[in-house]
Short mmCIF file of C-alpha atoms in Angstrom, two decimals:
data_model
loop_
_atom_site.label_atom_id
_atom_site.label_comp_id
_atom_site.label_asym_id
_atom_site.label_seq_id
_atom_site.Cartn_x
_atom_site.Cartn_y
_atom_site.Cartn_z
CA UNK N 231 65.02 -25.07 41.21
CA UNK N 232 66.72 -27.38 38.97
CA UNK N 233 70.07 -25.69 38.79
CA UNK N 234 70.33 -23.09 41.65
CA UNK N 235 73.92 -22.33 41.28
CA UNK N 236 73.15 -20.24 38.12
CA UNK N 237 71.90 -17.68 40.29
CA UNK N 238 74.98 -17.52 42.57
CA UNK N 239 76.98 -15.21 40.25
CA UNK N 240 74.05 -13.09 39.02
CA UNK N 241 73.36 -9.64 40.56
CA UNK N 242 70.40 -9.75 42.59
CA UNK N 243 67.32 -7.59 41.48
CA UNK N 244 66.23 -7.16 45.10
CA UNK N 245 67.24 -8.56 48.38
CA UNK N 246 67.07 -12.24 48.09
CA UNK N 247 65.40 -11.97 44.75
CA UNK N 248 66.17 -12.77 41.13
CA UNK N 249 64.02 -12.46 37.86
CA UNK N 250 63.87 -15.38 35.43
CA UNK N 251 62.10 -17.07 32.70
CA UNK N 252 61.66 -20.55 31.59
CA UNK N 253 59.63 -23.06 29.64
CA UNK N 254 58.61 -23.08 26.11
CA UNK N 255 56.42 -20.08 26.67
CA UNK N 256 59.23 -18.13 28.32
CA UNK N 257 56.97 -17.65 31.43
CA UNK N 258 58.20 -15.25 33.97
CA UNK N 259 59.38 -16.29 37.30
CA UNK N 260 60.44 -14.68 40.76
CA UNK N 261 63.30 -16.61 42.16
CA UNK N 262 63.39 -16.72 45.95
CA UNK N 263 66.87 -17.28 47.62
CA UNK N 264 68.23 -18.92 44.38
CA UNK N 265 66.35 -22.18 45.12
CA UNK N 266 62.69 -21.64 44.88
CA UNK N 267 60.93 -20.15 41.67
CA UNK N 268 57.42 -18.76 41.68
CA UNK N 269 55.58 -17.96 38.61
CA UNK N 270 54.79 -14.29 38.55
CA UNK N 271 51.13 -14.83 37.44
CA UNK N 272 50.81 -16.85 40.69
CA UNK N 273 51.79 -13.98 43.06
CA UNK N 274 49.03 -13.09 45.17
CA UNK N 275 47.51 -16.62 45.24
CA UNK N 276 47.38 -18.92 48.20
CA UNK N 277 50.79 -20.30 48.77
CA UNK N 278 50.55 -24.08 49.08
CA UNK N 279 52.84 -25.52 46.44
CA UNK N 280 52.01 -29.15 47.29
CA UNK N 281 49.16 -30.45 49.16
CA UNK N 282 50.16 -31.04 52.89
CA UNK N 283 53.50 -29.11 52.32
CA UNK N 284 52.99 -25.86 54.08
CA UNK N 285 55.66 -23.14 54.50
CA UNK N 286 54.36 -21.69 57.87
CA UNK N 287 54.04 -25.17 59.33
CA UNK N 288 57.35 -26.42 58.03
CA UNK N 289 59.37 -28.13 60.74
CA UNK N 290 62.44 -26.24 59.94
CA UNK N 291 60.57 -22.74 60.88
CA UNK N 292 60.30 -24.13 64.57
CA UNK N 293 62.58 -22.44 66.95
CA UNK N 294 63.60 -25.65 68.50
CA UNK N 295 64.38 -27.60 65.39
CA UNK N 296 67.51 -29.59 65.68
CA UNK N 297 68.05 -30.34 62.28
CA UNK N 298 67.14 -27.26 60.25
CA UNK N 299 69.37 -27.39 57.25
CA UNK N 300 68.58 -30.93 56.69
CA UNK N 301 64.76 -30.66 57.08
CA UNK N 302 64.93 -27.70 54.76
CA UNK N 303 66.59 -29.65 52.07
CA UNK N 304 63.81 -32.15 52.53
CA UNK N 305 61.03 -29.63 52.21
CA UNK N 306 62.55 -28.34 48.87
CA UNK N 307 62.50 -31.93 47.53
CA UNK N 308 58.67 -32.12 47.99
CA UNK N 309 58.08 -28.94 45.88
CA UNK N 310 56.72 -28.92 42.37
CA UNK N 311 59.61 -28.99 39.89
CA UNK N 312 60.16 -25.83 37.63
CA UNK N 313 61.43 -25.83 33.99
CA UNK N 314 64.98 -24.97 33.43
CA UNK N 315 65.25 -21.21 33.96
CA UNK N 316 67.53 -18.50 32.69
CA UNK N 317 68.32 -15.25 34.33
CA UNK N 318 66.21 -12.21 33.26
CA UNK N 319 68.68 -9.01 33.21
CA UNK N 320 65.89 -6.61 31.80
CA UNK N 321 62.42 -5.72 33.11
CA UNK N 322 61.11 -4.75 29.76
CA UNK N 323 57.79 -6.31 29.22
CA UNK N 324 57.94 -8.22 32.43
CA UNK N 325 54.34 -9.11 32.97
CA UNK N 326 52.41 -7.47 35.99
CA UNK N 327 50.42 -9.78 38.42
CA UNK N 328 46.63 -9.64 37.96
CA UNK N 329 46.23 -8.80 41.73
CA UNK N 330 48.52 -6.11 41.30
CA UNK N 331 46.64 -4.49 38.20
CA UNK N 332 43.39 -4.71 39.89
CA UNK N 333 44.69 -2.77 42.69
CA UNK N 334 46.31 -0.27 40.29
CA UNK N 335 42.77 0.14 38.72
CA UNK N 336 40.95 0.49 42.17
CA UNK N 337 43.56 3.21 43.25
CA UNK N 338 43.02 5.09 39.68
CA UNK N 339 39.32 4.98 40.13
CA UNK N 340 39.45 6.28 43.56
CA UNK N 341 41.50 9.18 42.57
CA UNK N 342 39.24 10.04 39.62
CA UNK N 343 36.43 10.08 41.80
CA UNK N 344 37.77 12.46 44.12
CA UNK N 345 38.89 14.72 41.20
CA UNK N 346 35.57 14.36 39.63
CA UNK N 347 33.90 15.96 42.81
CA UNK N 348 36.52 18.96 42.17
CA UNK N 349 35.90 18.94 38.47
CA UNK N 350 39.28 17.81 37.35
CA UNK N 351 38.68 14.43 35.78
CA UNK N 352 39.60 15.44 32.23
CA UNK N 353 42.71 16.94 33.09
CA UNK N 354 43.99 14.38 35.52
CA UNK N 355 43.05 10.99 33.49
CA UNK N 356 46.02 11.34 31.19
CA UNK N 357 48.46 12.07 33.67
CA UNK N 358 47.47 8.86 35.62
CA UNK N 359 47.77 6.84 32.37
CA UNK N 360 51.56 7.66 32.19
CA UNK N 361 52.48 7.51 35.84
CA UNK N 362 51.10 3.81 35.90
CA UNK N 363 52.51 2.56 32.72
CA UNK N 364 55.67 1.20 34.56
CA UNK N 365 57.21 -2.17 34.08
CA UNK N 366 55.96 -4.97 35.83
CA UNK N 367 57.86 -5.48 39.24
CA UNK N 368 59.78 -2.07 39.51
CA UNK N 369 60.48 1.24 37.92
CA UNK N 370 63.52 0.99 35.62
CA UNK N 371 64.62 -1.18 32.89
CA UNK N 372 67.84 -2.87 33.79
CA UNK N 373 67.27 -5.65 36.70
CA UNK N 374 70.95 -6.95 36.57
CA UNK N 375 72.60 -3.55 36.33
CA UNK N 376 70.67 -2.11 39.02
CA UNK N 377 72.70 0.00 41.54
CA UNK N 378 72.30 2.30 44.45
CA UNK N 379 72.95 5.96 43.88
CA UNK N 380 75.72 6.48 46.46
CA UNK N 381 79.14 4.83 47.47
CA UNK N 382 81.01 4.61 50.41
CA UNK N 383 83.45 2.46 52.50
CA UNK N 384 82.41 0.54 55.34
CA UNK N 385 83.54 1.63 59.01
CA UNK N 386 85.77 -0.62 60.96
CA UNK N 387 83.28 -1.90 63.28
CA UNK N 388 80.27 -1.80 60.68
CA UNK N 389 77.36 -4.34 61.20
CA UNK N 390 74.99 -5.13 58.36
CA UNK N 391 71.95 -7.23 58.34
CA UNK N 392 70.26 -9.40 55.47
CA UNK N 393 66.85 -10.98 55.73
CA UNK N 394 66.17 -14.43 53.84
CA UNK N 395 63.20 -16.78 53.51
CA UNK N 396 65.38 -19.87 54.04
CA UNK N 397 67.82 -21.14 56.68
CA UNK N 398 70.59 -21.97 54.04
CA UNK N 399 71.85 -19.02 52.12
CA UNK N 400 73.55 -19.07 49.01
CA UNK N 401 75.06 -15.65 49.26
CA UNK N 402 76.12 -15.22 52.80
CA UNK N 403 76.56 -18.95 54.09
CA UNK N 404 77.01 -19.66 57.61
CA UNK N 405 80.53 -20.36 58.21
CA UNK N 406 81.87 -18.58 55.21
CA UNK N 407 84.02 -15.45 55.30
CA UNK N 408 82.90 -13.71 52.26
CA UNK N 409 79.86 -12.07 51.07
CA UNK N 410 78.77 -12.92 47.41
CA UNK N 411 79.13 -9.95 44.96
CA UNK N 412 75.97 -7.97 44.01
CA UNK N 413 74.47 -8.85 47.31
CA UNK N 414 71.87 -6.41 49.13
CA UNK N 415 71.72 -5.94 52.84
CA UNK N 416 70.70 -3.09 55.18
CA UNK N 417 72.51 -1.18 57.94
CA UNK N 418 72.38 -2.28 61.84
CA UNK N 419 69.78 0.51 62.54
CA UNK N 420 67.04 -1.04 60.27
CA UNK N 421 67.02 -4.25 62.61
CA UNK N 422 65.01 -2.29 65.25
CA UNK N 423 62.05 -1.86 62.58
CA UNK N 424 61.87 -5.28 61.30
CA UNK N 425 61.00 -7.76 64.06
CA UNK N 426 59.34 -10.50 61.77
CA UNK N 427 59.50 -12.06 58.52
CA UNK N 428 56.39 -10.45 56.95
CA UNK N 429 57.52 -6.85 58.37
CA UNK N 430 60.69 -7.34 56.39
CA UNK N 431 58.74 -7.77 53.32
CA UNK N 432 56.35 -4.57 54.05
CA UNK N 433 59.40 -2.35 54.97
CA UNK N 434 61.51 -3.39 52.10
CA UNK N 435 58.75 -3.16 49.58
CA UNK N 436 59.72 -6.80 48.26
CA UNK N 437 57.12 -8.89 46.25
CA UNK N 438 58.17 -12.09 47.63
CA UNK N 439 55.54 -14.47 48.56
CA UNK N 440 57.39 -15.84 51.43
CA UNK N 441 58.30 -13.97 54.71
CA UNK N 442 61.95 -13.53 55.33
CA UNK N 443 62.36 -14.92 58.70
CA UNK N 444 66.12 -15.62 58.89
CA UNK N 445 68.34 -12.72 60.04
CA UNK N 446 71.95 -12.84 58.64
CA UNK N 447 74.42 -10.55 60.46
CA UNK N 448 77.25 -9.60 58.17
CA UNK N 449 80.51 -7.80 59.41
CA UNK N 450 82.25 -6.70 56.29
CA UNK N 451 86.11 -5.92 56.58
CA UNK N 452 86.99 -2.20 57.09
CA UNK N 453 86.90 0.01 54.04
CA UNK N 454 84.79 -2.29 51.99
CA UNK N 455 82.90 -0.70 49.13
CA UNK N 456 79.31 -0.58 49.62
CA UNK N 457 76.49 1.36 47.68
CA UNK N 458 73.60 2.60 49.69
CA UNK N 459 70.31 4.54 48.99
CA UNK N 460 66.57 4.32 49.47
CA UNK N 461 65.17 1.57 47.23
CA UNK N 462 62.05 1.94 44.97
CA UNK N 463 59.14 -0.03 45.82
CA UNK N 464 57.51 -2.42 43.24
CA UNK N 465 55.07 0.20 42.25
CA UNK N 466 57.93 2.72 41.64
CA UNK N 467 57.55 4.89 44.80
CA UNK N 468 60.04 5.21 47.56
CA UNK N 469 60.82 2.33 49.70
CA UNK N 470 60.53 2.27 53.71
CA UNK N 471 64.00 1.11 54.49
CA UNK N 472 67.82 1.92 53.87
CA UNK N 473 69.39 -0.25 51.47
CA UNK N 474 72.94 -1.47 50.88
CA UNK N 475 74.71 -3.40 48.23
CA UNK N 476 78.27 -5.03 48.12
CA UNK N 477 79.20 -4.80 44.39
CA UNK N 478 82.05 -6.99 44.73
CA UNK N 479 82.70 -10.25 46.80
CA UNK N 480 83.26 -8.81 50.41
CA UNK N 481 85.43 -10.72 52.97
CA UNK N 482 84.23 -10.49 56.71
CA UNK N 483 85.83 -9.69 59.74
CA UNK N 484 84.86 -13.26 61.12
CA UNK N 485 82.96 -16.43 59.89
CA UNK N 486 79.28 -15.54 59.24
CA UNK N 487 77.11 -16.87 61.84
CA UNK N 488 73.99 -18.99 61.80
CA UNK N 489 70.96 -16.91 61.07
CA UNK N 490 68.71 -15.95 63.93
CA UNK N 491 65.06 -16.96 63.32
CA UNK N 492 62.32 -14.37 63.36
CA UNK N 493 58.54 -15.09 63.79
CA UNK N 494 56.39 -14.92 60.41
CA UNK N 495 54.02 -12.46 61.94
#
């Protein structure tokens, strides 16, 4: 990302993710952690941005790495540059990756085949067309304004967690005493169900191409405003996790600790 700071004040679309457009053709991008952008049309393809620069073999993913933040910044320098981006606040017309479109057609064909045996193809086909005609990456139109349905206040000893793909966070930086506004997290009980980076993607229904291996622990001040609920997955169905969102800049009871490193698999 040429100017990652532009995403610092922008509401997250999902945990650790923003939507953006850039270039002369206004191509769609998924922005991970505010620092790495992936063209939506490339989601589902092999992830090796530059020959010899592998995410899963990166030195900063080694548990014994002594200079994690420094080596992560060097890794970023090797990635292909992207054009100047602008934050995308609406999902209207956001493109659907080809691999997801193929999966949709296969699911539709399988369902129709089942109904064919029961003599119900003609009645079911129109309904499927309506159900599947959702925007590209989520159900809903306003990415930047997305909120969760319930609001409450945090308990005095509440602990929340957040999973990110990188060892340096722009929304809950280690050593900081505040969580950025419009930042997503999950309650303490979710931690037991997410032992690895890829399991975090699966449980939270995130369309990211990188496993979220860095577990950040957040301890908001008592009575902090939080929004909560169950997220919608990328195809519009219910997600598998409980989701929280800090709508405002939220001070913490103590400085945020360095993230815990989880295995990718």
